[in-house]
Tab-separated table of C-alpha atoms in Angstrom:
chain	number	residue	atom	x	y	z
V	1	MET	CA	10.932	-33.521	25.174
V	2	ALA	CA	12.871	-31.769	22.466
V	3	ASN	CA	14.474	-34.751	20.831
V	4	LEU	CA	11.235	-36.616	21.008
V	5	LYS	CA	9.374	-34.165	18.878
V	6	LYS	CA	11.982	-32.915	16.959
V	7	ILE	CA	10.878	-31.928	13.138
V	8	PRO	CA	13.089	-31.082	10.021
V	9	SER	CA	14.838	-27.571	10.009
V	10	PRO	CA	13.161	-25.173	7.459
V	11	ILE	CA	15.541	-25.714	4.900
V	12	THR	CA	15.045	-29.567	4.779
V	13	ILE	CA	11.152	-29.041	4.799
V	14	LEU	CA	11.782	-26.587	1.743
V	15	MET	CA	13.930	-29.188	-0.239
V	16	VAL	CA	11.172	-32.074	0.248
V	17	VAL	CA	8.690	-29.598	-1.090
V	18	ILE	CA	11.119	-28.779	-4.263
V	19	ILE	CA	11.418	-32.607	-4.668
V	20	ILE	CA	7.228	-32.937	-4.505
V	21	ALA	CA	7.009	-29.711	-6.914
V	22	ALA	CA	9.588	-31.729	-9.054
V	23	VAL	CA	7.555	-34.919	-9.078
V	24	ALA	CA	4.575	-32.992	-9.960
V	25	THR	CA	6.297	-31.923	-13.068
V	26	TRP	CA	6.202	-35.473	-14.166
V	27	LEU	CA	2.629	-35.904	-13.386
V	28	VAL	CA	0.892	-32.756	-14.344
V	29	PRO	CA	0.150	-31.769	-18.031
V	30	ALA	CA	2.751	-28.973	-19.112
V	31	GLY	CA	1.615	-25.827	-20.670
V	32	ARG	CA	1.536	-22.176	-20.588
V	33	TYR	CA	-0.421	-18.994	-21.326
V	34	THR	CA	0.847	-16.319	-23.567
V	35	THR	CA	1.943	-13.433	-21.883
V	36	LEU	CA	2.002	-9.681	-22.734
V	37	SER	CA	4.718	-7.296	-20.830
V	38	VAL	CA	5.761	-3.653	-21.543
V	39	ASN	CA	8.453	-2.786	-23.913
V	40	ASP	CA	9.684	0.813	-22.523
V	41	ASN	CA	6.346	2.344	-22.610
V	42	LYS	CA	6.561	2.380	-26.482
V	43	SER	CA	4.905	-0.938	-27.258
V	44	PHE	CA	3.741	-4.509	-26.126
V	45	ALA	CA	5.642	-7.714	-26.331
V	46	VAL	CA	3.693	-10.581	-26.558
V	47	LEU	CA	5.340	-13.889	-25.746
V	48	SER	CA	3.637	-16.869	-26.799
V	49	ALA	CA	3.563	-20.188	-24.662
V	50	LYS	CA	6.432	-21.794	-27.344
V	51	GLY	CA	8.538	-18.753	-26.788
V	52	GLU	CA	7.823	-16.734	-30.009
V	53	THR	CA	7.722	-12.908	-29.440
V	54	THR	CA	5.665	-10.414	-31.431
V	55	THR	CA	5.236	-6.517	-30.779
V	56	LEU	CA	2.087	-4.961	-30.667
V	57	PRO	CA	0.803	-1.358	-30.373
V	58	PHE	CA	0.954	0.463	-26.959
V	59	THR	CA	-2.587	1.269	-26.833
V	60	GLN	CA	-5.922	0.396	-25.018
V	61	LYS	CA	-7.239	-0.919	-28.367
V	62	THR	CA	-4.443	-3.761	-27.917
V	63	LEU	CA	-5.581	-4.574	-24.495
V	64	ASP	CA	-9.061	-4.715	-25.504
V	65	SER	CA	-8.521	-6.991	-28.424
V	66	LEU	CA	-6.673	-9.459	-26.106
V	67	GLN	CA	-9.613	-9.424	-23.600
V	68	ILE	CA	-7.213	-7.791	-21.156
V	69	LYS	CA	-9.541	-5.902	-18.956
V	70	ILE	CA	-6.682	-3.476	-17.443
V	71	ALA	CA	-6.287	0.409	-18.261
V	72	LEU	CA	-3.485	1.231	-20.266
V	73	LYS	CA	-2.517	3.854	-17.987
V	74	SER	CA	-1.726	0.923	-15.264
V	75	PHE	CA	1.001	-0.074	-17.549
V	76	ALA	CA	2.208	3.398	-18.642
V	77	THR	CA	2.896	4.203	-14.867
V	78	GLY	CA	4.426	1.030	-14.155
V	79	ALA	CA	1.640	0.015	-11.617
V	80	ILE	CA	1.972	-3.543	-13.557
V	81	ARG	CA	5.354	-4.356	-14.411
V	82	LYS	CA	5.142	-8.083	-14.527
V	83	PRO	CA	3.998	-10.212	-17.520
V	84	VAL	CA	0.182	-10.715	-17.598
V	85	SER	CA	-1.538	-13.873	-18.737
V	86	ILE	CA	-3.883	-13.503	-21.887
V	87	PRO	CA	-7.213	-14.898	-21.051
V	88	GLY	CA	-7.888	-17.873	-23.546
V	89	SER	CA	-4.071	-18.440	-24.516
V	90	TYR	CA	-3.469	-21.623	-22.677
V	91	GLN	CA	-1.530	-24.258	-25.083
V	92	SER	CA	-0.352	-27.611	-24.205
V	93	LEU	CA	3.522	-27.871	-23.989
V	94	GLU	CA	5.648	-31.045	-24.090
V	95	LYS	CA	6.226	-32.193	-20.669
V	96	ASN	CA	9.421	-31.008	-19.082
V	97	GLY	CA	9.998	-32.961	-16.057
V	98	GLN	CA	12.482	-32.054	-13.620
V	99	GLY	CA	14.943	-34.416	-12.460
V	100	ILE	CA	17.968	-34.521	-10.026
V	101	ILE	CA	20.112	-31.811	-11.562
V	102	LYS	CA	17.243	-29.415	-11.639
V	103	ILE	CA	16.311	-30.234	-8.061
V	104	LEU	CA	19.767	-29.207	-6.945
V	105	GLN	CA	19.808	-26.173	-9.181
V	106	ALA	CA	16.568	-24.813	-7.767
V	107	PRO	CA	17.591	-23.462	-4.422
V	108	LEU	CA	20.711	-22.142	-5.950
V	109	LYS	CA	18.606	-20.242	-8.633
V	110	GLY	CA	16.073	-19.241	-5.795
V	111	ILE	CA	18.802	-17.532	-4.112
V	112	TYR	CA	19.945	-15.656	-7.504
V	113	ASP	CA	16.280	-14.632	-8.003
V	114	SER	CA	15.688	-13.527	-4.340
V	115	ILE	CA	19.322	-11.865	-3.820
V	116	ASP	CA	17.660	-8.390	-3.188
V	117	ILE	CA	16.004	-9.865	-0.212
V	118	ILE	CA	18.828	-11.670	0.972
V	119	LEU	CA	20.900	-8.760	1.007
V	120	PHE	CA	18.244	-6.763	2.638
V	121	ILE	CA	18.216	-9.411	5.344
V	122	LEU	CA	22.124	-9.581	5.899
V	123	VAL	CA	22.353	-6.020	6.112
V	124	ILE	CA	19.673	-5.676	8.741
V	125	GLY	CA	21.605	-8.125	10.699
V	126	GLY	CA	24.854	-5.935	10.589
V	127	PHE	CA	22.858	-2.876	11.494
V	128	MET	CA	21.182	-4.760	14.441
V	129	ASN	CA	24.583	-5.968	15.356
V	130	ILE	CA	26.239	-2.418	15.289
V	131	PHE	CA	23.258	-1.038	17.534
V	132	HIS	CA	23.452	-3.836	20.242
V	133	GLN	CA	27.223	-2.848	20.796
V	134	SER	CA	25.925	0.480	22.235
V	135	GLY	CA	23.630	-0.911	24.912
V	136	ALA	CA	20.975	1.540	24.087
V	137	MET	CA	18.719	-1.239	23.430
V	138	ILE	CA	18.672	-3.216	26.795
V	139	LYS	CA	18.495	0.064	28.374
V	140	GLY	CA	15.270	0.896	26.155
V	141	LEU	CA	13.750	-2.173	26.751
V	142	LYS	CA	14.176	-1.978	30.372
V	143	SER	CA	12.738	1.385	30.580
V	144	LEU	CA	9.920	0.202	28.249
V	145	THR	CA	9.267	-3.146	30.476
V	146	HIS	CA	9.391	-1.103	33.436
V	147	THR	CA	6.735	1.382	32.117
V	148	MET	CA	4.421	-1.112	30.882
V	149	LYS	CA	4.558	-3.380	34.101
V	150	GLY	CA	1.348	-4.788	34.744
V	151	ARG	CA	-0.324	-3.708	31.113
V	152	GLU	CA	1.770	-5.857	28.975
V	153	ALA	CA	-1.546	-6.912	27.370
V	154	TRP	CA	-1.555	-3.403	25.776
V	155	LEU	CA	1.805	-4.194	24.102
V	156	ILE	CA	0.017	-7.093	22.221
V	157	ILE	CA	-3.037	-4.849	21.362
V	158	ILE	CA	-0.954	-1.764	20.121
V	159	LEU	CA	1.650	-3.464	18.061
V	160	THR	CA	-0.410	-6.069	16.408
V	161	PHE	CA	-2.832	-3.624	15.460
V	162	LEU	CA	0.109	-1.346	13.944
V	163	PHE	CA	1.691	-4.298	12.371
V	164	SER	CA	-1.733	-5.496	10.543
V	165	PHE	CA	-2.234	-1.766	9.578
V	166	ALA	CA	1.296	-1.648	7.875
V	167	GLY	CA	0.406	-4.692	5.984
V	168	ALA	CA	-3.005	-3.719	5.224
V	169	SER	CA	-1.978	-0.011	3.888
V	170	TYR	CA	1.442	-0.348	2.184
V	171	GLY	CA	2.307	-4.110	2.298
V	172	MET	CA	4.757	-4.382	4.977
V	173	ALA	CA	6.395	-8.128	4.842
V	174	GLU	CA	9.890	-8.704	4.461
V	175	GLU	CA	10.824	-5.481	6.370
V	176	ALA	CA	9.003	-6.616	9.505
V	177	LEU	CA	11.895	-9.009	10.109
V	178	VAL	CA	14.101	-6.254	11.130
V	179	PHE	CA	11.783	-6.132	14.547
V	180	TYR	CA	12.355	-9.424	16.007
V	181	PRO	CA	15.785	-8.652	17.884
V	182	VAL	CA	13.801	-5.642	19.515
V	183	MET	CA	10.345	-7.273	20.329
V	184	VAL	CA	11.736	-10.971	21.607
V	185	PRO	CA	13.345	-9.361	24.372
V	186	LEU	CA	10.583	-7.195	25.255
V	187	PHE	CA	7.995	-9.893	25.247
V	188	LEU	CA	10.243	-12.427	27.294
V	189	ALA	CA	10.625	-9.625	29.892
V	190	ALA	CA	6.889	-9.561	29.895
V	191	GLY	CA	6.397	-13.184	30.601
V	192	TYR	CA	5.417	-14.536	27.421
V	193	ASP	CA	7.121	-17.502	25.210
V	194	LEU	CA	8.667	-17.025	21.669
V	195	ILE	CA	5.534	-17.412	19.754
V	196	VAL	CA	4.037	-14.282	21.050
V	197	PRO	CA	6.371	-12.172	19.185
V	198	VAL	CA	6.110	-14.357	16.014
V	199	ALA	CA	2.095	-13.859	16.312
V	200	VAL	CA	2.542	-10.230	16.602
V	201	ILE	CA	4.991	-9.430	14.133
V	202	PHE	CA	4.491	-12.143	11.448
V	203	ALA	CA	0.484	-12.742	12.054
V	204	GLY	CA	0.247	-8.899	12.323
V	205	THR	CA	1.563	-8.224	8.866
V	206	GLN	CA	0.244	-11.420	7.226
V	207	LEU	CA	-3.180	-10.360	8.612
V	208	GLY	CA	-2.526	-7.199	6.974
V	209	THR	CA	-2.131	-8.709	3.698
V	210	MET	CA	-5.098	-10.527	4.078
V	211	SER	CA	-7.408	-7.569	4.549
V	212	SER	CA	-5.524	-4.951	2.514
V	213	PHE	CA	-7.501	-2.209	1.754
V	214	SER	CA	-4.643	0.052	-0.093
V	215	ASN	CA	-1.722	-2.122	-0.479
V	216	PRO	CA	-0.242	-1.389	-3.805
V	217	PHE	CA	1.564	-4.667	-4.270
V	218	SER	CA	-1.657	-6.728	-3.929
V	219	VAL	CA	-5.042	-4.936	-4.090
V	220	ILE	CA	-4.211	-2.316	-6.193
V	221	ILE	CA	-2.218	-4.694	-8.919
V	222	ALA	CA	-4.937	-7.401	-8.459
V	223	SER	CA	-7.942	-4.706	-9.223
V	224	ASN	CA	-6.262	-3.388	-11.795
V	225	ALA	CA	-5.596	-6.836	-13.250
V	226	THR	CA	-9.061	-7.668	-12.821
V	227	GLY	CA	-10.581	-4.531	-14.639
V	228	VAL	CA	-11.865	-2.887	-11.742
V	229	ASN	CA	-11.133	0.189	-9.455
V	230	TRP	CA	-9.454	-0.767	-6.541
V	231	ARG	CA	-11.532	1.275	-4.346
V	232	ASP	CA	-14.495	-0.832	-5.399
V	233	GLY	CA	-14.928	-2.916	-1.910
V	234	PHE	CA	-13.019	-0.669	0.139
V	235	THR	CA	-15.576	-0.118	2.613
V	236	GLU	CA	-15.850	-4.000	2.613
V	237	ARG	CA	-11.957	-4.548	3.180
V	238	ILE	CA	-11.964	-1.911	5.881
V	239	LEU	CA	-14.663	-3.544	7.804
V	240	MET	CA	-12.697	-7.033	7.112
V	241	PHE	CA	-9.699	-5.165	8.292
V	242	ALA	CA	-11.158	-4.193	11.898
V	243	ILE	CA	-12.847	-7.623	12.494
V	244	SER	CA	-10.170	-9.539	11.686
V	245	THR	CA	-7.408	-7.766	13.334
V	246	ALA	CA	-9.903	-7.372	16.621
V	247	VAL	CA	-10.180	-11.365	16.631
V	248	THR	CA	-6.502	-11.887	16.139
V	249	ILE	CA	-5.522	-9.620	18.941
V	250	TRP	CA	-8.209	-11.356	21.294
V	251	TYR	CA	-6.639	-14.639	19.899
V	252	ILE	CA	-3.009	-13.709	20.744
V	253	VAL	CA	-3.793	-11.848	24.253
V	254	ARG	CA	-5.748	-15.146	25.516
V	255	TYR	CA	-2.799	-17.107	24.774
V	256	ALA	CA	-0.296	-14.590	26.179
V	257	ASN	CA	-2.143	-14.584	29.476
V	258	LYS	CA	-2.642	-18.414	29.443
V	259	ILE	CA	1.416	-18.396	29.330
V	260	LYS	CA	2.082	-15.772	31.769
V	261	LYS	CA	-0.044	-17.621	34.280
V	262	ASP	CA	1.296	-20.958	33.433
V	263	PRO	CA	4.540	-21.225	31.647
V	264	ALA	CA	4.298	-25.014	31.340
V	265	ALA	CA	1.179	-24.244	29.015
V	266	SER	CA	3.652	-22.705	26.424
V	267	LEU	CA	3.400	-24.443	23.212
V	268	VAL	CA	7.131	-24.105	22.619
V	269	TYR	CA	7.806	-25.894	25.926
V	270	ARG	CA	5.344	-28.505	25.109
V	271	VAL	CA	6.655	-29.176	21.157
V	272	ASP	CA	10.313	-27.870	21.132
V	273	GLY	CA	11.053	-28.139	24.968
V	274	ILE	CA	13.560	-25.505	26.438
V	275	VAL	CA	14.436	-23.193	23.694
V	276	LYS	CA	17.013	-20.559	23.790
V	277	SER	CA	16.171	-17.582	21.465
V	278	PRO	CA	18.907	-15.794	19.925
V	279	TYR	CA	18.098	-12.469	21.372
V	280	GLU	CA	17.701	-13.927	25.018
V	281	ASN	CA	20.868	-12.260	26.139
V	282	LEU	CA	19.044	-9.033	25.804
V	283	ASP	CA	16.307	-10.127	28.461
V	284	PRO	CA	16.149	-7.105	30.734
V	285	LYS	CA	13.443	-8.515	33.181
V	286	ASN	CA	15.910	-9.062	36.035
V	287	SER	CA	17.817	-5.774	35.931
V	288	GLU	CA	17.367	-2.427	37.541
V	289	VAL	CA	15.935	0.305	35.556
V	290	PRO	CA	18.373	2.434	34.324
V	291	VAL	CA	18.130	6.457	33.611
V	292	LEU	CA	18.162	6.948	29.812
V	293	ASP	CA	20.643	9.676	29.429
V	294	THR	CA	21.102	11.920	26.303
V	295	ARG	CA	23.249	9.680	24.359
V	296	THR	CA	20.976	6.615	24.942
V	297	LYS	CA	17.983	8.797	23.974
V	298	LEU	CA	19.858	9.959	20.858
V	299	LEU	CA	20.559	6.405	19.596
V	300	LEU	CA	17.093	5.269	20.231
V	301	LEU	CA	16.013	8.225	18.316
V	302	LEU	CA	18.585	7.298	15.457
V	303	PHE	CA	17.098	3.985	15.619
V	304	LEU	CA	13.456	4.848	15.392
V	305	ALA	CA	14.065	7.411	12.711
V	306	THR	CA	15.620	4.660	10.533
V	307	PHE	CA	12.336	2.702	10.425
V	308	LEU	CA	10.136	5.781	10.233
V	309	THR	CA	12.228	6.738	6.886
V	310	MET	CA	11.910	3.241	5.499
V	311	ILE	CA	8.227	3.115	5.801
V	312	THR	CA	7.961	6.899	4.291
V	313	GLY	CA	10.250	5.860	1.502
V	314	VAL	CA	8.013	2.790	1.009
V	315	ILE	CA	4.902	5.010	0.917
V	316	PHE	CA	5.678	7.843	-0.728
V	317	PHE	CA	8.779	7.246	-2.751
V	318	GLU	CA	8.317	3.881	-3.979
V	319	TRP	CA	11.258	2.644	-2.337
V	320	TRP	CA	11.963	-1.087	-2.218
V	321	LEU	CA	14.610	-3.449	-1.215
V	322	LEU	CA	17.466	-1.822	-2.644
V	323	GLU	CA	16.686	1.543	-1.158
V	324	MET	CA	15.701	0.188	2.296
V	325	SER	CA	19.028	-1.912	2.248
V	326	ALA	CA	21.140	1.170	1.718
V	327	LEU	CA	19.030	3.204	4.466
V	328	PHE	CA	20.027	0.478	6.922
V	329	LEU	CA	23.669	0.362	5.806
V	330	ALA	CA	23.794	4.360	6.026
V	331	ALA	CA	22.346	4.136	9.685
V	332	ALA	CA	24.858	1.216	10.332
V	333	ILE	CA	27.864	3.749	9.444
V	334	LEU	CA	26.370	6.718	11.322
V	335	LEU	CA	26.002	4.550	14.428
V	336	ALA	CA	29.551	3.665	14.063
V	337	VAL	CA	30.206	7.126	13.820
V	338	ILE	CA	28.627	8.025	16.917
V	339	LEU	CA	29.933	5.018	19.038
V	340	LYS	CA	33.429	5.789	17.775
V	341	MET	CA	34.126	2.426	16.433
V	342	ASN	CA	37.414	1.997	14.482
V	343	GLU	CA	37.038	0.859	10.796
V	344	LYS	CA	38.088	-3.109	11.870
V	345	ASP	CA	35.774	-3.441	15.030
V	346	PHE	CA	32.910	-1.814	12.452
V	347	ILE	CA	33.411	-4.177	9.592
V	348	THR	CA	34.088	-7.159	12.040
V	349	GLU	CA	30.847	-6.351	14.176
V	350	PHE	CA	28.695	-5.747	10.756
V	351	ILE	CA	30.143	-8.963	8.982
V	352	LYS	CA	28.984	-10.845	12.367
V	353	GLY	CA	25.514	-9.727	12.566
V	354	ALA	CA	25.054	-10.456	8.880
V	355	ALA	CA	26.330	-13.768	9.651
V	356	ASP	CA	23.639	-14.425	12.421
V	357	LEU	CA	21.004	-14.000	9.932
V	358	LEU	CA	22.534	-16.047	7.162
V	359	SER	CA	20.397	-19.116	7.806
V	360	VAL	CA	17.469	-16.860	7.239
V	361	ALA	CA	18.432	-15.555	3.968
V	362	PHE	CA	19.073	-19.199	2.788
V	363	ILE	CA	15.391	-19.977	3.775
V	364	VAL	CA	14.236	-17.145	1.554
V	365	GLY	CA	16.336	-18.218	-0.837
V	366	VAL	CA	15.516	-21.920	-0.987
V	367	ALA	CA	11.610	-21.273	-0.725
V	368	ARG	CA	12.085	-19.243	-4.122
V	369	GLY	CA	13.430	-22.574	-5.671
V	370	VAL	CA	9.962	-24.149	-5.305
V	371	THR	CA	8.164	-21.806	-7.498
V	372	ILE	CA	11.211	-21.878	-9.997
V	373	VAL	CA	10.647	-25.535	-10.303
V	374	LEU	CA	6.943	-25.450	-11.052
V	375	ASN	CA	7.827	-22.618	-13.773
V	376	ASP	CA	10.690	-24.542	-15.435
V	377	GLY	CA	8.452	-27.752	-15.504
V	378	HIS	CA	5.899	-25.559	-17.181
V	379	ILE	CA	3.034	-26.883	-14.612
V	380	SER	CA	2.080	-23.204	-12.733
V	381	ASP	CA	0.101	-22.214	-15.766
V	382	SER	CA	-1.544	-25.802	-15.936
V	383	ILE	CA	-2.450	-25.668	-12.272
V	384	LEU	CA	-4.458	-22.032	-12.783
V	385	PHE	CA	-5.875	-23.633	-16.282
V	386	TYR	CA	-7.538	-26.885	-14.857
V	387	SER	CA	-8.349	-24.800	-11.612
V	388	SER	CA	-10.300	-22.184	-13.750
V	389	LYS	CA	-12.268	-25.043	-15.663
V	390	LEU	CA	-13.266	-26.694	-12.471
V	391	VAL	CA	-15.161	-23.707	-11.186
V	392	GLY	CA	-16.141	-22.164	-14.508
V	393	SER	CA	-19.922	-23.279	-14.528
V	394	MET	CA	-20.320	-23.211	-10.783
V	395	PRO	CA	-23.396	-21.028	-9.162
V	396	PRO	CA	-21.907	-17.636	-7.812
V	397	ALA	CA	-21.863	-18.640	-3.991
V	398	ILE	CA	-20.431	-21.660	-4.614
V	399	PHE	CA	-17.795	-20.341	-7.260
V	400	ILE	CA	-16.620	-17.745	-4.899
V	401	VAL	CA	-16.195	-20.071	-2.057
V	402	VAL	CA	-14.195	-22.486	-4.160
V	403	LEU	CA	-12.369	-19.572	-5.281
V	404	LEU	CA	-11.064	-18.890	-1.996
V	405	GLY	CA	-10.177	-22.480	-1.646
V	406	LEU	CA	-8.209	-22.424	-4.973
V	407	TYR	CA	-6.290	-19.558	-3.824
V	408	LEU	CA	-5.310	-21.340	-0.669
V	409	LEU	CA	-3.690	-24.183	-2.784
V	410	PHE	CA	-2.215	-21.749	-5.425
V	411	THR	CA	-0.250	-19.676	-2.566
V	412	LEU	CA	1.318	-23.022	-1.775
V	413	PHE	CA	3.463	-22.610	-4.858
V	414	ILE	CA	3.150	-18.691	-5.364
V	415	SER	CA	3.905	-16.590	-2.268
V	416	SER	CA	4.163	-13.344	-4.133
V	417	SER	CA	1.242	-11.256	-4.016
V	418	SER	CA	2.169	-9.552	-7.188
V	419	GLY	CA	3.007	-12.377	-9.033
V	420	MET	CA	-0.184	-14.119	-8.131
V	421	ALA	CA	-2.280	-11.366	-9.070
V	422	VAL	CA	-0.831	-10.686	-12.712
V	423	LEU	CA	-0.688	-14.625	-13.107
V	424	THR	CA	-4.194	-14.995	-12.324
V	425	MET	CA	-6.486	-12.417	-12.115
V	426	PRO	CA	-7.027	-11.683	-15.964
V	427	ILE	CA	-8.079	-15.386	-16.085
V	428	ILE	CA	-10.485	-15.778	-13.065
V	429	GLY	CA	-11.723	-12.226	-13.842
V	430	GLY	CA	-12.802	-13.438	-17.055
V	431	LEU	CA	-14.657	-16.424	-15.516
V	432	ALA	CA	-16.144	-13.746	-12.854
V	433	ILE	CA	-18.057	-12.084	-15.608
V	434	MET	CA	-19.365	-15.471	-16.975
V	435	VAL	CA	-21.027	-16.803	-13.466
V	436	ASN	CA	-22.193	-13.207	-12.639
V	437	VAL	CA	-19.871	-12.537	-9.675
V	438	PRO	CA	-18.409	-8.970	-8.914
V	439	GLY	CA	-14.824	-8.427	-9.716
V	440	ARG	CA	-14.292	-7.031	-6.328
V	441	GLU	CA	-15.123	-10.388	-4.804
V	442	ILE	CA	-12.570	-11.821	-7.026
V	443	VAL	CA	-10.035	-9.759	-5.732
V	444	ASN	CA	-11.296	-10.196	-2.188
V	445	ALA	CA	-11.182	-14.199	-2.584
V	446	TYR	CA	-7.772	-13.718	-3.747
V	447	LEU	CA	-6.753	-11.441	-0.777
V	448	PHE	CA	-8.104	-13.698	1.717
V	449	GLY	CA	-6.851	-17.053	0.299
V	450	MET	CA	-3.340	-15.846	-0.095
V	451	GLY	CA	-3.516	-13.991	3.344
V	452	ILE	CA	-4.874	-17.141	5.249
V	453	MET	CA	-2.540	-19.502	3.418
V	454	GLY	CA	0.387	-17.164	4.114
V	455	PHE	CA	0.145	-18.076	7.897
V	456	ILE	CA	1.865	-21.163	7.046
V	457	THR	CA	3.134	-21.691	3.540
V	458	PRO	CA	6.559	-22.809	3.590
V	459	THR	CA	7.403	-20.803	0.425
V	460	GLY	CA	6.472	-17.803	2.388
V	461	LEU	CA	7.971	-15.640	5.262
V	462	ILE	CA	6.856	-18.116	7.988
V	463	LEU	CA	10.009	-20.395	8.218
V	464	PRO	CA	12.576	-17.095	8.359
V	465	SER	CA	10.396	-15.891	10.998
V	466	LEU	CA	10.238	-18.867	13.079
V	467	ALA	CA	14.128	-19.442	12.775
V	468	LEU	CA	14.561	-16.010	14.095
V	469	VAL	CA	13.453	-17.428	17.395
V	470	ASN	CA	14.176	-21.077	16.969
V	471	VAL	CA	10.536	-21.972	17.145
V	472	SER	CA	9.074	-25.269	15.086
V	473	LEU	CA	6.679	-25.107	12.434
V	474	LYS	CA	4.967	-27.730	14.480
V	475	ALA	CA	4.679	-25.725	17.388
V	476	TRP	CA	3.706	-22.723	15.247
V	477	TRP	CA	1.036	-24.586	13.617
V	478	GLN	CA	-0.525	-25.976	16.698
V	479	PHE	CA	-0.855	-22.057	17.848
V	480	ILE	CA	-2.184	-21.139	14.527
V	481	TYR	CA	-4.716	-23.558	13.061
V	482	PRO	CA	-7.696	-22.637	15.266
V	483	LEU	CA	-7.226	-19.036	14.184
V	484	LEU	CA	-7.283	-19.791	10.701
V	485	ILE	CA	-10.201	-21.704	10.793
V	486	ILE	CA	-12.159	-18.651	12.318
V	487	LEU	CA	-10.504	-16.568	9.607
V	488	MET	CA	-11.493	-18.937	7.052
V	489	LEU	CA	-15.255	-18.960	8.241
V	490	LEU	CA	-15.153	-15.046	8.361
V	491	SER	CA	-13.744	-14.664	4.731
V	492	ALA	CA	-16.362	-17.146	3.410
V	493	ILE	CA	-19.242	-15.140	5.053
V	494	PHE	CA	-17.625	-11.848	3.817
V	495	LEU	CA	-17.682	-13.236	0.175
V	496	ILE	CA	-20.910	-14.695	-0.080
V	497	THR	CA	-22.575	-11.369	1.295
V	498	GLY	CA	-20.396	-9.485	-1.098
V	499	ILE	CA	-22.099	-11.127	-4.019
V	500	TYR	CA	-25.669	-10.637	-3.099
V	501	PHE	CA	-25.618	-7.378	-1.332
């Protein structure tokens, strides 16, 4: 069955997307917006479409004169760090089609640009392998499985809510990759298939991206770039978070219970055949329940404390990938000390763990190559420019629904929420005023569109997530598309209602 329905590997899929993007650079008219960025909080640097740089005073008057409806404070505090597109500044450029050499260079440039995420993933792999050597995870999973026996559905409910809340509140995304070695054996032991942990972890955090209510990397940056207070629409987003999370939990639990009753109904089995997870050897379901001794409890406490420290650092101390990578490296060294591992064994096991996630790291880098091709071909801004012209004269209700569709399209090429915000919000925000649409609904259309398409776009985190559990994109698509239809309808209802009420 697996051979009959085999599909290309994630990296192959991404290379095909890069080729398609390169072909588009020969077909789509080239052009760029002039952008504005900060020079050490002392002045603004304005980069024209043709690469000419000018310096302007670091004042609110400068922003107002350029029709950028963003408070100066947002630049001064670093809330907006990436270049912002200046409305009405789009200029056509000579075509810069990307050829074979550029196609080959794109994934390599993507790895360069994504090195912080890649190092984070590799360090996580090393940390997890060191922790596995202790045996504490297996013992802890056995104990948890025994405790939750007969109530496994509550694991899905609780964990999906927590991941969704983490995504909606502070933007958990890449850091969720560290949970797969923990969750996969747990759900296998409960009698579920490999799609369930992906649904709980990835779909949970992605759902949080869609219904963000305080995520600084999406809703706050997007609101600032649109010129509205991020608290405007907060109640609506909380309601969206509650409803969409409840619907998603219902959908996952329904599927999981179906698989538990009839394993042959598993989409993994039906699409990919018999698949072995990299973490299946940790499956504790057929073993006796051990007593957790003091050493095991200490190791599990250290494991939990590492994640809590990461979350605290991200929320309160503005940590990002460098700080999180250093945290997991320090935790791995501390584990080695507790386990009394010698230097040679520690290095060997750490590198082995990193090697296990090397394919995932490459997927992240290659995905970035798609955006690089579009940017180097000068068509990223062109896609935005012609899309904005399309929706500029529409009635409000039609405008907001079409805008949702445009953000679904944009997310195929730009998976960074902050990058999408600073590129599109100043332009779309100006259009919203013309068609009498509240700025908060522009932000919501951006959130909903990016959130929904993020479930399947190959330039996001879905391919690395699936690679961690050896599940194909085809199996995931068959699982997720009914839920995406529900979420799209729900989003359209919220957006249209938000315009008139």
